[in-house]
PDB file of C-alpha atoms in Angstrom:
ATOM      1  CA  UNK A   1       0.000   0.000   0.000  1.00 49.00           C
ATOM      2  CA  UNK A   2       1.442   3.502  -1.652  1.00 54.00           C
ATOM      3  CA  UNK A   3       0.308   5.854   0.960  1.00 50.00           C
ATOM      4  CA  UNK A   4       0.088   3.885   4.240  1.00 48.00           C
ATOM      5  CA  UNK A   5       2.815   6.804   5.648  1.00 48.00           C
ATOM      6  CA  UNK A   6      -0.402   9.300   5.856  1.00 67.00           C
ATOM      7  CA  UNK A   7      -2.882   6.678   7.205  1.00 73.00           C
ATOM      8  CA  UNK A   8      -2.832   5.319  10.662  1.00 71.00           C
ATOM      9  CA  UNK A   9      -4.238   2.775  12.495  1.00 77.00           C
ATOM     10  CA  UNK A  10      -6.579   0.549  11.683  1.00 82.00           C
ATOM     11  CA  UNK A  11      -8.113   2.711   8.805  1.00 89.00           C
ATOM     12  CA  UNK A  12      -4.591   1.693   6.985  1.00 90.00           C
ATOM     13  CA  UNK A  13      -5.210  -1.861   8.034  1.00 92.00           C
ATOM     14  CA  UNK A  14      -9.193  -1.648   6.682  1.00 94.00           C
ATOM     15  CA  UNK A  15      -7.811  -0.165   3.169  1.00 95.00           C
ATOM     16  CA  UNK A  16      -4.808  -2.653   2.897  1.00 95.00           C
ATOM     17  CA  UNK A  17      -8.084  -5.395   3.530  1.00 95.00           C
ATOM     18  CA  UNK A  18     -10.309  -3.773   1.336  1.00 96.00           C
ATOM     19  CA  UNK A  19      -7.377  -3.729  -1.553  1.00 97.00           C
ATOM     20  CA  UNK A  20      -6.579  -7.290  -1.460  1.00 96.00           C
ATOM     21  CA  UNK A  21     -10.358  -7.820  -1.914  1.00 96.00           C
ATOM     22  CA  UNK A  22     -10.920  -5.384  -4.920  1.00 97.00           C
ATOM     23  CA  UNK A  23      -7.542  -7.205  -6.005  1.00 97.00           C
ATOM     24  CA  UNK A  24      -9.244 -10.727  -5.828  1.00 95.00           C
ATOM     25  CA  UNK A  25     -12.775  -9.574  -7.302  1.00 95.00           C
ATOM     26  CA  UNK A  26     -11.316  -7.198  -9.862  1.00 96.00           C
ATOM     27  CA  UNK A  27      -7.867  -8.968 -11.375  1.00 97.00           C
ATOM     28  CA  UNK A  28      -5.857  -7.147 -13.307  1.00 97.00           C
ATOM     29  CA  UNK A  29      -8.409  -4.998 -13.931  1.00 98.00           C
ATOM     30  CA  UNK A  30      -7.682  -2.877 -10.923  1.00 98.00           C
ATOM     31  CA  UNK A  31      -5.680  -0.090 -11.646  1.00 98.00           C
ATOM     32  CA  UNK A  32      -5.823   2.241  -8.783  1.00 98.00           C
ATOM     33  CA  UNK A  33      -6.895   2.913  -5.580  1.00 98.00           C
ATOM     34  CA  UNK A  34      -6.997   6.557  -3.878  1.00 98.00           C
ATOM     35  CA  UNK A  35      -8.191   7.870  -0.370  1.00 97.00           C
ATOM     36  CA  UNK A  36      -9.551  11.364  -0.569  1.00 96.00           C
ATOM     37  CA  UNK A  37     -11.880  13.459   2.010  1.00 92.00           C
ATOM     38  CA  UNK A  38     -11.399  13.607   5.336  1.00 89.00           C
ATOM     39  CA  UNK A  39      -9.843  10.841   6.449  1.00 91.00           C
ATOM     40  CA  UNK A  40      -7.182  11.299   3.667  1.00 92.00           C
ATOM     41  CA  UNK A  41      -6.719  15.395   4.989  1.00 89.00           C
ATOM     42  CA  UNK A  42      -6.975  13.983   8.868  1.00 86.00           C
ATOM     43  CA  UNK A  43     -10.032  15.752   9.444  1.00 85.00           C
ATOM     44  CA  UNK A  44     -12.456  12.911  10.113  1.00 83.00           C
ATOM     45  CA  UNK A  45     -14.783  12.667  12.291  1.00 83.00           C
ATOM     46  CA  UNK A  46     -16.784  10.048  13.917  1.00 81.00           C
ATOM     47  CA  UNK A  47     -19.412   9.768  11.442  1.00 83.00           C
ATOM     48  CA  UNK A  48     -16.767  10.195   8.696  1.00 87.00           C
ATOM     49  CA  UNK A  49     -17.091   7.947   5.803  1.00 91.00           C
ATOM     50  CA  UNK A  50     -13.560   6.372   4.175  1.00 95.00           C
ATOM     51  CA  UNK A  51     -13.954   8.267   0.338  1.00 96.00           C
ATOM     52  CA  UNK A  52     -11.914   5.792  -2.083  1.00 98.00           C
ATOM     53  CA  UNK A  53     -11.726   6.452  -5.879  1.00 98.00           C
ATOM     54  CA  UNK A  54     -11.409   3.413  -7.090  1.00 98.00           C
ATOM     55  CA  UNK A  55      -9.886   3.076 -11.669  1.00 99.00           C
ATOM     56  CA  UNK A  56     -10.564  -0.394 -12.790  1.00 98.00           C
ATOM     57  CA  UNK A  57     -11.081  -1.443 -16.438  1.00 98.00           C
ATOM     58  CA  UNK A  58     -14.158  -2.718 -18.053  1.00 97.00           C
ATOM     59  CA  UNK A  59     -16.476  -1.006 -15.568  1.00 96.00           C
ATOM     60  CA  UNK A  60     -20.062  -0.815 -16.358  1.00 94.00           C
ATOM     61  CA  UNK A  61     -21.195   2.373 -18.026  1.00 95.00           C
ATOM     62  CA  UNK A  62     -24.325   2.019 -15.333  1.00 95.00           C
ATOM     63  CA  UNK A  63     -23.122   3.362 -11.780  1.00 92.00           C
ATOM     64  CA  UNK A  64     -25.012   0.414 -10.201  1.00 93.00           C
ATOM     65  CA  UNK A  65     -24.040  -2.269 -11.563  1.00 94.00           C
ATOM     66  CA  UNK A  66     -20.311  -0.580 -11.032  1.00 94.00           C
ATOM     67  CA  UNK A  67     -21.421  -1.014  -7.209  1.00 92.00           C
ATOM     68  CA  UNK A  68     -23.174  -4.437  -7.276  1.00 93.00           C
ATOM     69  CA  UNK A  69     -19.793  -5.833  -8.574  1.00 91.00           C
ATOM     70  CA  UNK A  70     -17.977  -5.482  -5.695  1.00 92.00           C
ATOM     71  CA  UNK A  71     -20.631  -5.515  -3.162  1.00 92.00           C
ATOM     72  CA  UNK A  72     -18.682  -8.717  -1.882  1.00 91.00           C
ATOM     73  CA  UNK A  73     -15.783  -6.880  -1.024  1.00 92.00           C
ATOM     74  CA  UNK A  74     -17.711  -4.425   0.706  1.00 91.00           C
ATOM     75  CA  UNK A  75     -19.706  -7.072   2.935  1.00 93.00           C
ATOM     76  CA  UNK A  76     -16.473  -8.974   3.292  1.00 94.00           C
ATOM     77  CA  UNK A  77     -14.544  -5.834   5.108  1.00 94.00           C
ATOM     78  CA  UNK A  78     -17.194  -5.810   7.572  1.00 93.00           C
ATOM     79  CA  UNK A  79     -15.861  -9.085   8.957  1.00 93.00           C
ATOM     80  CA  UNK A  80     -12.612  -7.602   9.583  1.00 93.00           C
ATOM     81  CA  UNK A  81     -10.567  -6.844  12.529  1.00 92.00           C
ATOM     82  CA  UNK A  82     -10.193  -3.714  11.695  1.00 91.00           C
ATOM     83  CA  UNK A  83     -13.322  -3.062  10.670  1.00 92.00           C
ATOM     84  CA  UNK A  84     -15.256  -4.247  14.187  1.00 92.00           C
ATOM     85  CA  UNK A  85     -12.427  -2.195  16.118  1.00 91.00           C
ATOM     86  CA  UNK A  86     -13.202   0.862  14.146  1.00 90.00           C
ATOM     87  CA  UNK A  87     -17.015   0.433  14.470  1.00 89.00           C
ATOM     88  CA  UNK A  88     -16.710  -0.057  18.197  1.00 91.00           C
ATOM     89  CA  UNK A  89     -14.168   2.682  18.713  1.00 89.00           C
ATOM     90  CA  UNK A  90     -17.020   5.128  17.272  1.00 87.00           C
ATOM     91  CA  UNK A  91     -14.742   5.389  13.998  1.00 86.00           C
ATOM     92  CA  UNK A  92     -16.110   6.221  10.931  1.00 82.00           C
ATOM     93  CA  UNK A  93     -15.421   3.056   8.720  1.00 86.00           C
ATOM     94  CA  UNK A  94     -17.830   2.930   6.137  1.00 90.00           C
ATOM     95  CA  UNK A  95     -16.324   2.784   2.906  1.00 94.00           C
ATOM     96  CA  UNK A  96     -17.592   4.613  -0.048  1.00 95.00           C
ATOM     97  CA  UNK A  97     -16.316   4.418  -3.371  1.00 96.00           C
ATOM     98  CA  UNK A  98     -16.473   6.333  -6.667  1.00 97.00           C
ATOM     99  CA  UNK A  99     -15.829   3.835  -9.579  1.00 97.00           C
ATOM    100  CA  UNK A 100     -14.091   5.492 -12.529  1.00 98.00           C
ATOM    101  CA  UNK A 101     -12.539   3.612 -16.109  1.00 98.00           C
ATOM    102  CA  UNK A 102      -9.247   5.093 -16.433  1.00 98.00           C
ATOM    103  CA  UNK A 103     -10.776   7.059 -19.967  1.00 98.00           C
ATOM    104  CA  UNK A 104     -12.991   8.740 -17.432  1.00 98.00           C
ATOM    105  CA  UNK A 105     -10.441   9.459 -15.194  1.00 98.00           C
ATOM    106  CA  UNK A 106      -7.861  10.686 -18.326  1.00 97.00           C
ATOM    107  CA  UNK A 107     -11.088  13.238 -18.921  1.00 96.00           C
ATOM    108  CA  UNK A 108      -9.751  14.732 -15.705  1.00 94.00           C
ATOM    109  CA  UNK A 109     -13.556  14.711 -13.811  1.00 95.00           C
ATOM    110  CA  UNK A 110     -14.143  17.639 -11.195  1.00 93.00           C
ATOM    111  CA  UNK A 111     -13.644  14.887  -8.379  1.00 95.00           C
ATOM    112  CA  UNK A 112     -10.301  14.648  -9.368  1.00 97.00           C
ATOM    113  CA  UNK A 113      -9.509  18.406  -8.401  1.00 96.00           C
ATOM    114  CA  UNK A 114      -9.675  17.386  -4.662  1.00 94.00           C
ATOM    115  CA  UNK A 115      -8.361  14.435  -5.278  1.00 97.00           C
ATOM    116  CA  UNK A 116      -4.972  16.198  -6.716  1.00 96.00           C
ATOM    117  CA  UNK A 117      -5.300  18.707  -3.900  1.00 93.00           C
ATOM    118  CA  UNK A 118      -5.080  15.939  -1.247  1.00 92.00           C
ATOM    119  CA  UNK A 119      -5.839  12.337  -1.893  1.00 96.00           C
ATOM    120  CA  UNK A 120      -3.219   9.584  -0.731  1.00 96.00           C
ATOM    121  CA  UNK A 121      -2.517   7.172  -3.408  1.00 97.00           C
ATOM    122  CA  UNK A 122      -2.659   3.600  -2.069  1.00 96.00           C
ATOM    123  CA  UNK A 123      -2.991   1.078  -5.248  1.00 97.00           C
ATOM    124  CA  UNK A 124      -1.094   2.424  -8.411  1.00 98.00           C
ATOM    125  CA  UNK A 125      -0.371  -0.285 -11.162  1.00 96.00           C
ATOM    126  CA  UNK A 126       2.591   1.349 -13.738  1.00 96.00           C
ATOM    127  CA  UNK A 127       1.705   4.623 -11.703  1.00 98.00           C
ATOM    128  CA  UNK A 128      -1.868   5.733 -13.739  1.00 98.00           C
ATOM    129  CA  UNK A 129      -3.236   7.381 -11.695  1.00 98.00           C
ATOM    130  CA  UNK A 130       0.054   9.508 -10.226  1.00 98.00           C
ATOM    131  CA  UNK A 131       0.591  10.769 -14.039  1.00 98.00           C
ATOM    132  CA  UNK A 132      -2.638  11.782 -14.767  1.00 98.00           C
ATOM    133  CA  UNK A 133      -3.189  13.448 -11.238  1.00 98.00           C
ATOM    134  CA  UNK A 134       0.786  14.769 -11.673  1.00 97.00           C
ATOM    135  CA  UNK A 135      -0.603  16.580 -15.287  1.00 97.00           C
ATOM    136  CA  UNK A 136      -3.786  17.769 -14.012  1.00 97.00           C
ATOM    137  CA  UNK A 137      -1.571  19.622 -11.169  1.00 96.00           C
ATOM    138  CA  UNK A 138       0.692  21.187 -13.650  1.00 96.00           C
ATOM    139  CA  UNK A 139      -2.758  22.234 -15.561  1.00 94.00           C
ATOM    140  CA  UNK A 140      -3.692  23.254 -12.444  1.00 94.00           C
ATOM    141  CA  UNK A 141      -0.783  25.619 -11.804  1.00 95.00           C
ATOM    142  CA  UNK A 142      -0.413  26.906 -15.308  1.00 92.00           C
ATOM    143  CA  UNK A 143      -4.233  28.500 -14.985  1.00 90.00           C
ATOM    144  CA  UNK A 144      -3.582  29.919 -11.510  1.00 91.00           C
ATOM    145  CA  UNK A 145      -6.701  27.526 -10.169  1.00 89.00           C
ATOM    146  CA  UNK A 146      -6.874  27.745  -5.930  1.00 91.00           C
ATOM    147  CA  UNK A 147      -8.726  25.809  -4.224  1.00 90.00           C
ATOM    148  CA  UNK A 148     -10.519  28.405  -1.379  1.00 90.00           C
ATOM    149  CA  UNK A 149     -12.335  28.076   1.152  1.00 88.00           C
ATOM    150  CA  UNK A 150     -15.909  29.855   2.335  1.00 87.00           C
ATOM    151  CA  UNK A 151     -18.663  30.203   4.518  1.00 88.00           C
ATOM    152  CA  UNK A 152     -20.415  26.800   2.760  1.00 86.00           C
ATOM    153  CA  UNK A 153     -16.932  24.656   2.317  1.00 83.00           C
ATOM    154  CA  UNK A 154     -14.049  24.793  -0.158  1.00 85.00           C
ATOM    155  CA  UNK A 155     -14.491  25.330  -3.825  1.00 79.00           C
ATOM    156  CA  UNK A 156     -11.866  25.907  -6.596  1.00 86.00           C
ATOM    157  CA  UNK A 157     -11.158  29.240  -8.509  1.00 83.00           C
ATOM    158  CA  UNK A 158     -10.076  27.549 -12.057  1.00 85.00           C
ATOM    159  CA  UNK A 159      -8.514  31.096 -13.583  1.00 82.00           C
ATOM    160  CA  UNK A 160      -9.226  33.894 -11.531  1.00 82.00           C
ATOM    161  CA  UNK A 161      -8.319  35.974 -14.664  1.00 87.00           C
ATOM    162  CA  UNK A 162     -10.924  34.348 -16.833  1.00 82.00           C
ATOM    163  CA  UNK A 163     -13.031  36.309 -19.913  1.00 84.00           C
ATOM    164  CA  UNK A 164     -16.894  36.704 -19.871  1.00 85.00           C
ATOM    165  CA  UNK A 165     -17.071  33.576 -22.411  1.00 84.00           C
ATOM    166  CA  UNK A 166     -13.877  32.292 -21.962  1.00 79.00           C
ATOM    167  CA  UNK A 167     -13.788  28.219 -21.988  1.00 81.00           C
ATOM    168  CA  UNK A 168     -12.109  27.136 -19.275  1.00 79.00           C
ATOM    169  CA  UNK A 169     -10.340  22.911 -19.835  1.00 80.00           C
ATOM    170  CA  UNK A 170      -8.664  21.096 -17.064  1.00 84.00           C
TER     171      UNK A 170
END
């Protein structure tokens, strides 16, 4: 697991579980797993849910069925020892995932600004995901994008200096 440095405790020990599931259900096509939200920043709370992106290919183009094929892996984690200390610890350990192909993800979704901002990497097969979240930063940076944050949350500024009109491509 990439990022285990920036996760503690048992939530590293549910996502290196919950891995080695989507490895067994998904095969080689798995190719990457990322923590983002507030677990990932260290800002979670007790009713906190564990945000994973997770790129496999061959996904379903119907967000349900994307979820129904890995529902095992979901009710298998609950069976974990990390899971039931966790849960009984009053830590948020419920995992939800956004399922992505890696075309969608090379389309550089708004998710993905957060996810540049501050997700932690923990599955990367020949580094996918760090490339295309490495040249969305430099994209990033070359329009002057912030992310800022206000009275309802954060929210990115993609070109502060940007024309009544003006197309704006991340």
């Amino acid at each position: 697991m990439e990022g285990e440095v920036k996760v503690k405790g048992d939530h590293r020990l549910l996502l290196k579980d919950y891995i080695l599931l989507l490895e067994k259900l998904l095969g080689d096509r798995l190719r990457s797993v990322c923590l983002f939200g507030s677990v990932a920043r260290g800002e979670d709370k007790a009713a906190s849910d564990v945000d994973l992106l997770v790129v496999a290919d061959g996904l379903s183009e119907d967000v349900g069925l994307r979820h129904r094929e890995t529902n095992e892996a979901r009710m298998k984690i609950r069976g974990t020892d990390a899971y039931r200390r966790l849960k009984s610890g009053g830590v948020g350990c419920l995992i939800s995932e956004v399922f992505l192909t890696p075309e969608e993800v090379e389309r550089h979704p708004p998710i993905l600004l957060d996810i540049a901002e501050d997700g932690v990497i923990l599955y990367d097969k020949e580094g996918f995901l760090s490339g295309v979240l490495a040249g969305l930063r430099r994209r990033l940076k070359e329009l002057g994008a912030r992310r800022v944050s206000g009275s309802k949350g954060k929210y990115w500024i993609l070109k502060p200096d940007v024309e009544l009109g003006e197309e704006v491509r991340v």
